[in-house]
Amino acid sequence: MANSDPPLLSVRELTVTFDAFTAVDRVSFDLHEGQTLAVVGESGSGKSVTALSIMRLVELGTRGRITGGEILFRLPDGAVIDLIQQSESVMRDMRGNNISMIFQEPLTSLNPVYTVGNQVAEAVMLHQGLDRAEAMDRALEVFELVRIPEARQRLGEYPHQLSGGMRQRVMIAMALSCDPTVLIADEPTTALDVTIQAQILGLMRELQNETNAAVIIITHDMGVVAEVADDVVVMNQSRVVEQGSVYDIFERPAEPYTRALLASVPQLGSMAGRDEPARFDLVGEA
Amino acid sequence: MTGVDTTPSTPASGAEDRTPLVVVDDLCKVFPVADRAKIHAVEHVSLQVDRGETLAVVGESGCGKSTLAHLIIRLLDPTGGRIVLDGADITDLSARAMRPHRQKMQIVFQDPFASLDPRRTVGRAVGEPLRVHKVASGNELEERVANLFERVGLERQHARQFPHQFSGGQRQRICIARALALEPELVIADEAVSALDVSIQAQVINLMMDLQAEMGLSYLFISHDLAVVERISHRVAVMYLGQIVELGPRSAIFENPQHSYTKRLLEAVPIADPRRRHHRPLLTDEIPSPRWGPGEAPERVELAEVEPGHFVGVEAPTG
């Protein structure tokens, strides 16, 4: 992807407050077609609030207020709109169709009393105006897209009948069901076992090649960042500390915070040839 | 001994106590569930923890690693096998008879908020084992609590505060202080650093290593995180479906893994280096369940010693 293309999404000076607390402080970054951008940070850094603000979900059900900045989104016809200025009814149409989101815990995002096929079909009916039979066909199509084995049979199962990994596949299928141009994944593999996480990361990369969607992945895990991201935004205490290509961030981190964060990441293989356990070499530790 | 002898084959030498601190022999735990089915959570596990060493037990959800920890500390009763702590068989001891042995082993859990009473000062929490075991009282108790706070990198004044006044990392330090109050020989860490932010996690791991060096502690370190385990452990046991499939020195497990499951686990770990990005095949295998129907039972994994101290589960040839 050439970064000279106009960005699909451009977050500029975004500021979000919760009463007196500034959770996101003048955050800016661009997202281009086909790009995977990781927003990485520790608890309370503002990374999830940033994601919820792009979806305009931060003002629903929380005391969060977007108090400044722009979130410029390029529609398929080329027109650019500021999501912050859109009404809730416009946003309802944008969510799912243009931008969709997957969350950490698929079990709380799925309704336990409907089959997973019904839930995916409902999203498609709502957003794309298909009838039930067409919507079920689309659900089957996206189940196969995310490589759910025995997809037709799984459509009729309930969330509790699926493993955590399969439920996350259902969530990804649902998020992709309306062909969004931007997919936001908030800690999509954090609740999964490591072998299942590897499958989901591999799947997300493959799907990106197939659909050319732009992906924002919100994570605390530098390993996940290194595996999937093209570019990285490092956040700490509500602000962007540093941003750059994944190679810049891992190999030439400019900011002390980024260097400290990387120094505290346990690296598989870093202990090769040593018999005894070894402390982390932490910056500023007595 | 019914299980395979997984004793490291280092000869005893020197004056220090070379007898293992914990010996677990052929330990089993079966939970009956609905429809006459059974969860074989821990199956024929034999291992030992040496004095001053960290033995890590790794595996994915449902592999039995936490059940194993809870069996060893006698929070659960085993359905078979023996547990020997510092030379004494504690497998069948009553709660009262366990008391003197409890001082020798303590546990630290994953969630430090759930492990601390929100209405009591953290000083009270840390002093509680000393009061319960009547080890100290009055000014002596207060002084020992203050020392414990300093030992884990907190300040003595912190003892007067309440759990909500601390960050997650500080709360886990408080739980470690409480675990150390009775000067145990074994600390079981059950995913003790898993919920912490990575910079805080590194600090707590460093603290655990420092305490081990100072006090000669042994750790049974239960974790799903292989990168953390590589950092902290001397030896590693890999569990799968209730059984140990590989056990050996840290370097053997990480640099020369033999069992197919160990290899799969290691390959799955995301590496924080974009130049070592994996090219992953698109698999959809699921983690199998340890639930067995009536009349079914898991096949026992036999361990073979492939090099000194390195035991590998014998696998049926695939085809």
Short mmCIF file of C-alpha atoms in Angstrom, two decimals, chain B:
data_model
loop_
_atom_site.label_atom_id
_atom_site.label_comp_id
_atom_site.label_asym_id
_atom_site.label_seq_id
_atom_site.Cartn_x
_atom_site.Cartn_y
_atom_site.Cartn_z
CA MET B 1 6.83 -46.23 42.93
CA THR B 2 4.29 -46.74 40.20
CA GLY B 3 5.09 -43.74 38.03
CA VAL B 4 8.26 -43.28 36.05
CA ASP B 5 11.12 -42.02 38.18
CA THR B 6 11.69 -38.45 37.01
CA THR B 7 14.43 -37.72 39.52
CA PRO B 8 17.22 -35.64 38.00
CA SER B 9 20.24 -37.90 37.82
CA THR B 10 22.64 -35.51 39.52
CA PRO B 11 24.65 -37.20 42.26
CA ALA B 12 24.24 -35.85 45.79
CA SER B 13 27.28 -33.97 47.02
CA GLY B 14 28.16 -31.32 49.59
CA ALA B 15 26.66 -30.68 52.97
CA GLU B 16 23.42 -29.00 51.89
CA ASP B 17 20.14 -30.89 51.93
CA ARG B 18 19.80 -32.59 48.54
CA THR B 19 16.58 -34.43 49.30
CA PRO B 20 13.75 -33.08 47.18
CA LEU B 21 11.37 -30.66 48.88
CA VAL B 22 8.28 -32.05 47.18
CA VAL B 23 7.77 -35.46 45.66
CA VAL B 24 4.56 -36.11 43.77
CA ASP B 25 4.05 -39.72 42.82
CA ASP B 26 1.41 -41.00 40.41
CA LEU B 27 -1.06 -38.29 41.42
CA CYS B 28 -4.59 -38.50 40.00
CA LYS B 29 -7.72 -36.37 40.29
CA VAL B 30 -10.98 -37.41 38.69
CA PHE B 31 -14.10 -35.24 39.00
CA PRO B 32 -17.44 -36.96 38.43
CA VAL B 33 -19.75 -34.82 36.24
CA ALA B 34 -23.22 -35.19 34.71
CA ASP B 35 -24.28 -38.27 32.71
CA ARG B 36 -21.86 -40.54 34.59
CA ALA B 37 -18.98 -38.89 32.75
CA LYS B 38 -15.71 -38.00 34.41
CA ILE B 39 -13.18 -35.21 34.07
CA HIS B 40 -9.73 -36.73 34.32
CA ALA B 41 -8.11 -33.47 35.42
CA VAL B 42 -4.80 -34.90 36.63
CA GLU B 43 -3.65 -38.31 35.42
CA HIS B 44 -0.67 -40.21 36.88
CA VAL B 45 1.49 -37.15 37.43
CA SER B 46 4.90 -37.76 39.00
CA LEU B 47 7.38 -34.96 39.58
CA GLN B 48 9.54 -33.41 42.22
CA VAL B 49 10.55 -29.92 43.23
CA ASP B 50 14.11 -29.53 44.47
CA ARG B 51 15.21 -27.07 47.14
CA GLY B 52 15.83 -23.60 45.76
CA GLU B 53 14.59 -24.44 42.27
CA THR B 54 11.73 -23.19 40.14
CA LEU B 55 9.75 -25.92 38.46
CA ALA B 56 7.32 -24.50 35.94
CA VAL B 57 4.19 -26.37 34.90
CA VAL B 58 2.91 -25.15 31.54
CA GLY B 59 -0.08 -26.01 29.43
CA GLU B 60 -3.32 -24.64 28.02
CA SER B 61 -6.80 -24.33 29.54
CA GLY B 62 -8.03 -27.58 31.01
CA CYS B 63 -4.64 -29.32 30.98
CA GLY B 64 -4.82 -29.82 34.76
CA LYS B 65 -1.99 -27.50 35.83
CA SER B 66 -4.06 -25.55 38.37
CA THR B 67 -5.72 -28.70 39.69
CA LEU B 68 -2.24 -30.13 40.21
CA ALA B 69 -1.25 -27.04 42.23
CA HIS B 70 -4.40 -27.26 44.34
CA LEU B 71 -3.78 -30.97 45.00
CA ILE B 72 -0.21 -30.37 46.14
CA ILE B 73 -1.26 -27.64 48.58
CA ARG B 74 -4.15 -29.89 49.70
CA LEU B 75 -6.98 -27.57 48.65
CA LEU B 76 -8.29 -30.63 46.83
CA ASP B 77 -8.05 -34.30 47.76
CA PRO B 78 -6.47 -36.56 45.16
CA THR B 79 -8.23 -39.69 43.90
CA GLY B 80 -4.89 -41.50 43.79
CA GLY B 81 -1.16 -41.14 44.34
CA ARG B 82 1.05 -39.62 47.03
CA ILE B 83 2.34 -36.16 47.96
CA VAL B 84 5.47 -35.97 50.08
CA LEU B 85 6.55 -32.61 51.49
CA ASP B 86 9.99 -32.33 53.07
CA GLY B 87 10.07 -36.06 53.76
CA ALA B 88 6.55 -36.31 55.24
CA ASP B 89 3.65 -37.94 53.41
CA ILE B 90 0.86 -35.34 53.56
CA THR B 91 -1.57 -37.05 51.18
CA ASP B 92 -4.13 -38.14 53.75
CA LEU B 93 -3.56 -35.69 56.60
CA SER B 94 -6.59 -34.02 58.21
CA ALA B 95 -6.87 -30.22 58.18
CA ARG B 96 -5.56 -30.13 61.76
CA ALA B 97 -2.67 -32.49 61.05
CA MET B 98 -1.82 -30.41 57.96
CA ARG B 99 -1.26 -27.26 60.01
CA PRO B 100 2.45 -27.57 60.75
CA HIS B 101 3.05 -28.56 57.12
CA ARG B 102 1.07 -25.60 55.79
CA GLN B 103 3.73 -23.26 57.10
CA LYS B 104 6.12 -24.81 54.64
CA MET B 105 4.05 -24.10 51.55
CA GLN B 106 2.02 -21.12 50.46
CA ILE B 107 0.15 -20.16 47.32
CA VAL B 108 -0.21 -16.93 45.34
CA PHE B 109 -3.17 -16.69 42.96
CA GLN B 110 -3.74 -14.86 39.69
CA ASP B 111 -6.10 -12.12 40.84
CA PRO B 112 -4.65 -10.13 43.75
CA PHE B 113 -7.86 -8.15 44.16
CA ALA B 114 -9.98 -11.24 44.77
CA SER B 115 -7.34 -12.52 47.22
CA LEU B 116 -7.49 -9.52 49.56
CA ASP B 117 -10.41 -8.54 51.81
CA PRO B 118 -11.44 -5.00 50.71
CA ARG B 119 -12.50 -4.02 54.25
CA ARG B 120 -9.27 -4.88 56.01
CA THR B 121 -5.95 -3.10 55.90
CA VAL B 122 -3.33 -4.90 53.89
CA GLY B 123 -1.15 -5.00 57.01
CA ARG B 124 -3.82 -7.15 58.64
CA ALA B 125 -3.90 -9.43 55.59
CA VAL B 126 -0.13 -9.90 55.63
CA GLY B 127 -0.09 -10.45 59.43
CA GLU B 128 -2.95 -12.94 59.40
CA PRO B 129 -0.88 -16.10 58.83
CA LEU B 130 1.37 -15.05 61.75
CA ARG B 131 -1.67 -14.62 64.01
CA VAL B 132 -3.40 -17.82 62.89
CA HIS B 133 -0.29 -19.89 63.40
CA LYS B 134 0.45 -18.01 66.66
CA VAL B 135 3.94 -17.17 65.46
CA ALA B 136 3.90 -13.55 66.57
CA SER B 137 1.67 -10.96 68.24
CA GLY B 138 1.71 -7.36 69.44
CA ASN B 139 4.74 -5.24 68.57
CA GLU B 140 6.66 -8.20 67.21
CA LEU B 141 3.85 -8.92 64.76
CA GLU B 142 3.78 -5.32 63.64
CA GLU B 143 7.53 -5.27 63.15
CA ARG B 144 7.50 -8.50 61.14
CA VAL B 145 4.69 -7.19 58.93
CA ALA B 146 6.66 -3.99 58.33
CA ASN B 147 9.73 -6.03 57.38
CA LEU B 148 7.66 -8.10 54.96
CA PHE B 149 6.41 -4.95 53.23
CA GLU B 150 9.98 -3.73 52.80
CA ARG B 151 11.12 -7.11 51.61
CA VAL B 152 8.67 -7.04 48.65
CA GLY B 153 9.60 -3.49 47.70
CA LEU B 154 6.80 -1.62 49.47
CA GLU B 155 7.03 0.78 52.38
CA ARG B 156 6.19 -0.06 56.00
CA GLN B 157 3.57 2.74 56.14
CA HIS B 158 1.65 0.93 53.37
CA ALA B 159 0.46 -1.61 55.96
CA ARG B 160 -2.18 0.84 57.21
CA GLN B 161 -3.86 1.21 53.81
CA PHE B 162 -6.65 -0.73 52.10
CA PRO B 163 -6.42 -2.91 48.96
CA HIS B 164 -8.23 -0.40 46.69
CA GLN B 165 -5.48 2.14 47.36
CA PHE B 166 -2.95 -0.01 45.51
CA SER B 167 -2.30 -0.81 41.86
CA GLY B 168 -2.52 -4.41 40.58
CA GLY B 169 1.24 -4.87 40.78
CA GLN B 170 1.40 -3.55 44.34
CA ARG B 171 -1.48 -5.81 45.36
CA GLN B 172 0.38 -8.81 43.98
CA ARG B 173 3.44 -7.75 46.01
CA ILE B 174 1.17 -7.69 49.08
CA CYS B 175 -0.04 -11.23 48.31
CA ILE B 176 3.58 -12.32 47.98
CA ALA B 177 4.39 -10.68 51.33
CA ARG B 178 1.54 -12.63 52.92
CA ALA B 179 2.76 -15.86 51.34
CA LEU B 180 6.24 -15.21 52.78
CA ALA B 181 5.00 -14.39 56.31
CA LEU B 182 5.53 -17.92 57.63
CA GLU B 183 8.89 -18.28 55.89
CA PRO B 184 7.72 -21.13 53.66
CA GLU B 185 10.06 -23.32 51.68
CA LEU B 186 7.69 -23.73 48.73
CA VAL B 187 5.64 -21.01 47.09
CA ILE B 188 3.11 -22.12 44.50
CA ALA B 189 2.48 -19.33 42.01
CA ASP B 190 -0.76 -20.11 40.16
CA GLU B 191 -0.70 -17.74 37.14
CA ALA B 192 0.57 -15.18 39.66
CA VAL B 193 1.85 -12.69 37.08
CA SER B 194 -0.64 -13.38 34.27
CA ALA B 195 -3.02 -10.51 35.01
CA LEU B 196 -0.31 -7.87 35.32
CA ASP B 197 0.76 -5.33 32.71
CA VAL B 198 3.99 -6.35 31.07
CA SER B 199 6.26 -3.77 32.77
CA ILE B 200 4.76 -4.62 36.17
CA GLN B 201 4.97 -8.33 35.38
CA ALA B 202 8.72 -8.00 34.74
CA GLN B 203 9.19 -6.23 38.09
CA VAL B 204 7.26 -8.90 40.01
CA ILE B 205 9.23 -11.67 38.28
CA ASN B 206 12.47 -9.92 39.24
CA LEU B 207 11.20 -9.67 42.82
CA MET B 208 10.40 -13.40 42.86
CA MET B 209 13.89 -14.23 41.63
CA ASP B 210 15.50 -11.93 44.21
CA LEU B 211 13.48 -13.54 47.01
CA GLN B 212 14.50 -16.98 45.79
CA ALA B 213 18.17 -15.99 45.90
CA GLU B 214 17.83 -14.44 49.38
CA MET B 215 15.66 -17.07 51.04
CA GLY B 216 16.40 -20.25 49.09
CA LEU B 217 12.73 -20.57 48.14
CA SER B 218 11.39 -23.21 45.79
CA TYR B 219 8.71 -22.19 43.32
CA LEU B 220 6.10 -24.32 41.62
CA PHE B 221 5.30 -21.85 38.85
CA ILE B 222 2.00 -22.61 37.12
CA SER B 223 1.65 -20.66 33.88
CA HIS B 224 0.30 -20.64 30.35
CA ASP B 225 2.93 -18.11 29.26
CA LEU B 226 5.95 -19.84 27.79
CA ALA B 227 8.06 -16.71 27.42
CA VAL B 228 7.68 -15.95 31.13
CA VAL B 229 8.41 -19.57 32.00
CA GLU B 230 11.60 -19.54 29.93
CA ARG B 231 12.77 -16.57 31.96
CA ILE B 232 12.05 -17.82 35.47
CA SER B 233 12.36 -21.61 35.56
CA HIS B 234 15.10 -24.13 36.17
CA ARG B 235 13.02 -27.06 35.00
CA VAL B 236 9.75 -27.30 33.07
CA ALA B 237 6.91 -29.81 32.95
CA VAL B 238 4.53 -29.62 29.99
CA MET B 239 1.00 -30.85 30.68
CA TYR B 240 -1.60 -31.93 28.16
CA LEU B 241 -4.98 -33.44 29.02
CA GLY B 242 -4.02 -34.05 32.64
CA GLN B 243 -0.72 -35.75 31.92
CA ILE B 244 2.90 -34.69 31.73
CA VAL B 245 4.04 -35.13 28.15
CA GLU B 246 7.52 -33.67 28.60
CA LEU B 247 9.66 -32.71 31.59
CA GLY B 248 13.22 -31.55 31.75
CA PRO B 249 15.73 -28.76 32.31
CA ARG B 250 14.61 -25.43 30.90
CA SER B 251 17.17 -25.52 28.10
CA ALA B 252 16.09 -29.01 27.02
CA ILE B 253 12.42 -28.04 26.79
CA PHE B 254 13.00 -24.75 24.97
CA GLU B 255 16.01 -25.59 22.83
CA ASN B 256 15.46 -29.28 22.20
CA PRO B 257 11.73 -30.02 22.55
CA GLN B 258 10.84 -33.59 21.61
CA HIS B 259 7.12 -34.10 22.13
CA SER B 260 4.82 -32.95 19.31
CA TYR B 261 2.63 -31.00 21.74
CA THR B 262 5.61 -29.12 23.23
CA LYS B 263 6.71 -28.20 19.73
CA ARG B 264 3.21 -27.05 18.78
CA LEU B 265 2.98 -24.94 21.93
CA LEU B 266 6.36 -23.30 21.33
CA GLU B 267 5.60 -22.58 17.68
CA ALA B 268 2.34 -20.89 18.66
CA VAL B 269 3.97 -18.25 20.87
CA PRO B 270 3.99 -14.87 19.17
CA ILE B 271 7.51 -13.50 19.13
CA ALA B 272 8.12 -9.82 19.76
CA ASP B 273 10.36 -9.50 16.72
CA PRO B 274 8.78 -8.63 13.36
CA ARG B 275 11.65 -10.29 11.46
CA ARG B 276 10.79 -13.65 13.03
CA ARG B 277 7.14 -13.52 11.99
CA HIS B 278 5.60 -16.96 11.67
CA HIS B 279 3.99 -18.24 8.53
CA ARG B 280 1.18 -20.12 10.11
CA PRO B 281 -0.80 -22.82 8.39
CA LEU B 282 -4.55 -22.24 8.71
CA LEU B 283 -5.45 -24.83 11.31
CA THR B 284 -8.74 -25.26 13.10
CA ASP B 285 -7.82 -27.93 15.66
CA GLU B 286 -9.42 -27.45 19.02
CA ILE B 287 -8.04 -28.26 22.44
CA PRO B 288 -9.56 -31.64 23.30
CA SER B 289 -11.62 -32.01 26.46
CA PRO B 290 -10.49 -34.05 29.49
CA ARG B 291 -14.12 -35.25 29.84
CA TRP B 292 -14.59 -38.95 29.33
CA GLY B 293 -17.88 -40.84 29.02
CA PRO B 294 -18.87 -43.90 31.05
CA GLY B 295 -16.37 -46.69 30.56
CA GLU B 296 -13.89 -44.44 28.75
CA ALA B 297 -10.51 -43.43 30.11
CA PRO B 298 -7.50 -41.59 28.72
CA GLU B 299 -4.59 -43.63 27.50
CA ARG B 300 -1.64 -43.35 29.80
CA VAL B 301 1.40 -41.48 28.51
CA GLU B 302 4.62 -43.39 29.21
CA LEU B 303 7.69 -41.23 29.75
CA ALA B 304 11.11 -42.17 28.41
CA GLU B 305 14.36 -40.49 29.46
CA VAL B 306 16.02 -39.23 26.26
CA GLU B 307 18.92 -37.46 27.93
CA PRO B 308 19.77 -37.00 31.63
CA GLY B 309 16.76 -35.46 33.36
CA HIS B 310 14.81 -34.98 30.09
CA PHE B 311 11.67 -37.12 29.94
CA VAL B 312 9.43 -37.34 26.89
CA GLY B 313 6.03 -38.95 26.46
CA VAL B 314 6.18 -41.85 24.04
CA GLU B 315 3.94 -41.11 21.06
CA ALA B 316 2.25 -43.57 18.76
CA PRO B 317 3.61 -43.19 15.23
CA THR B 318 1.21 -41.04 13.20
CA GLY B 319 -0.08 -42.21 9.87
#
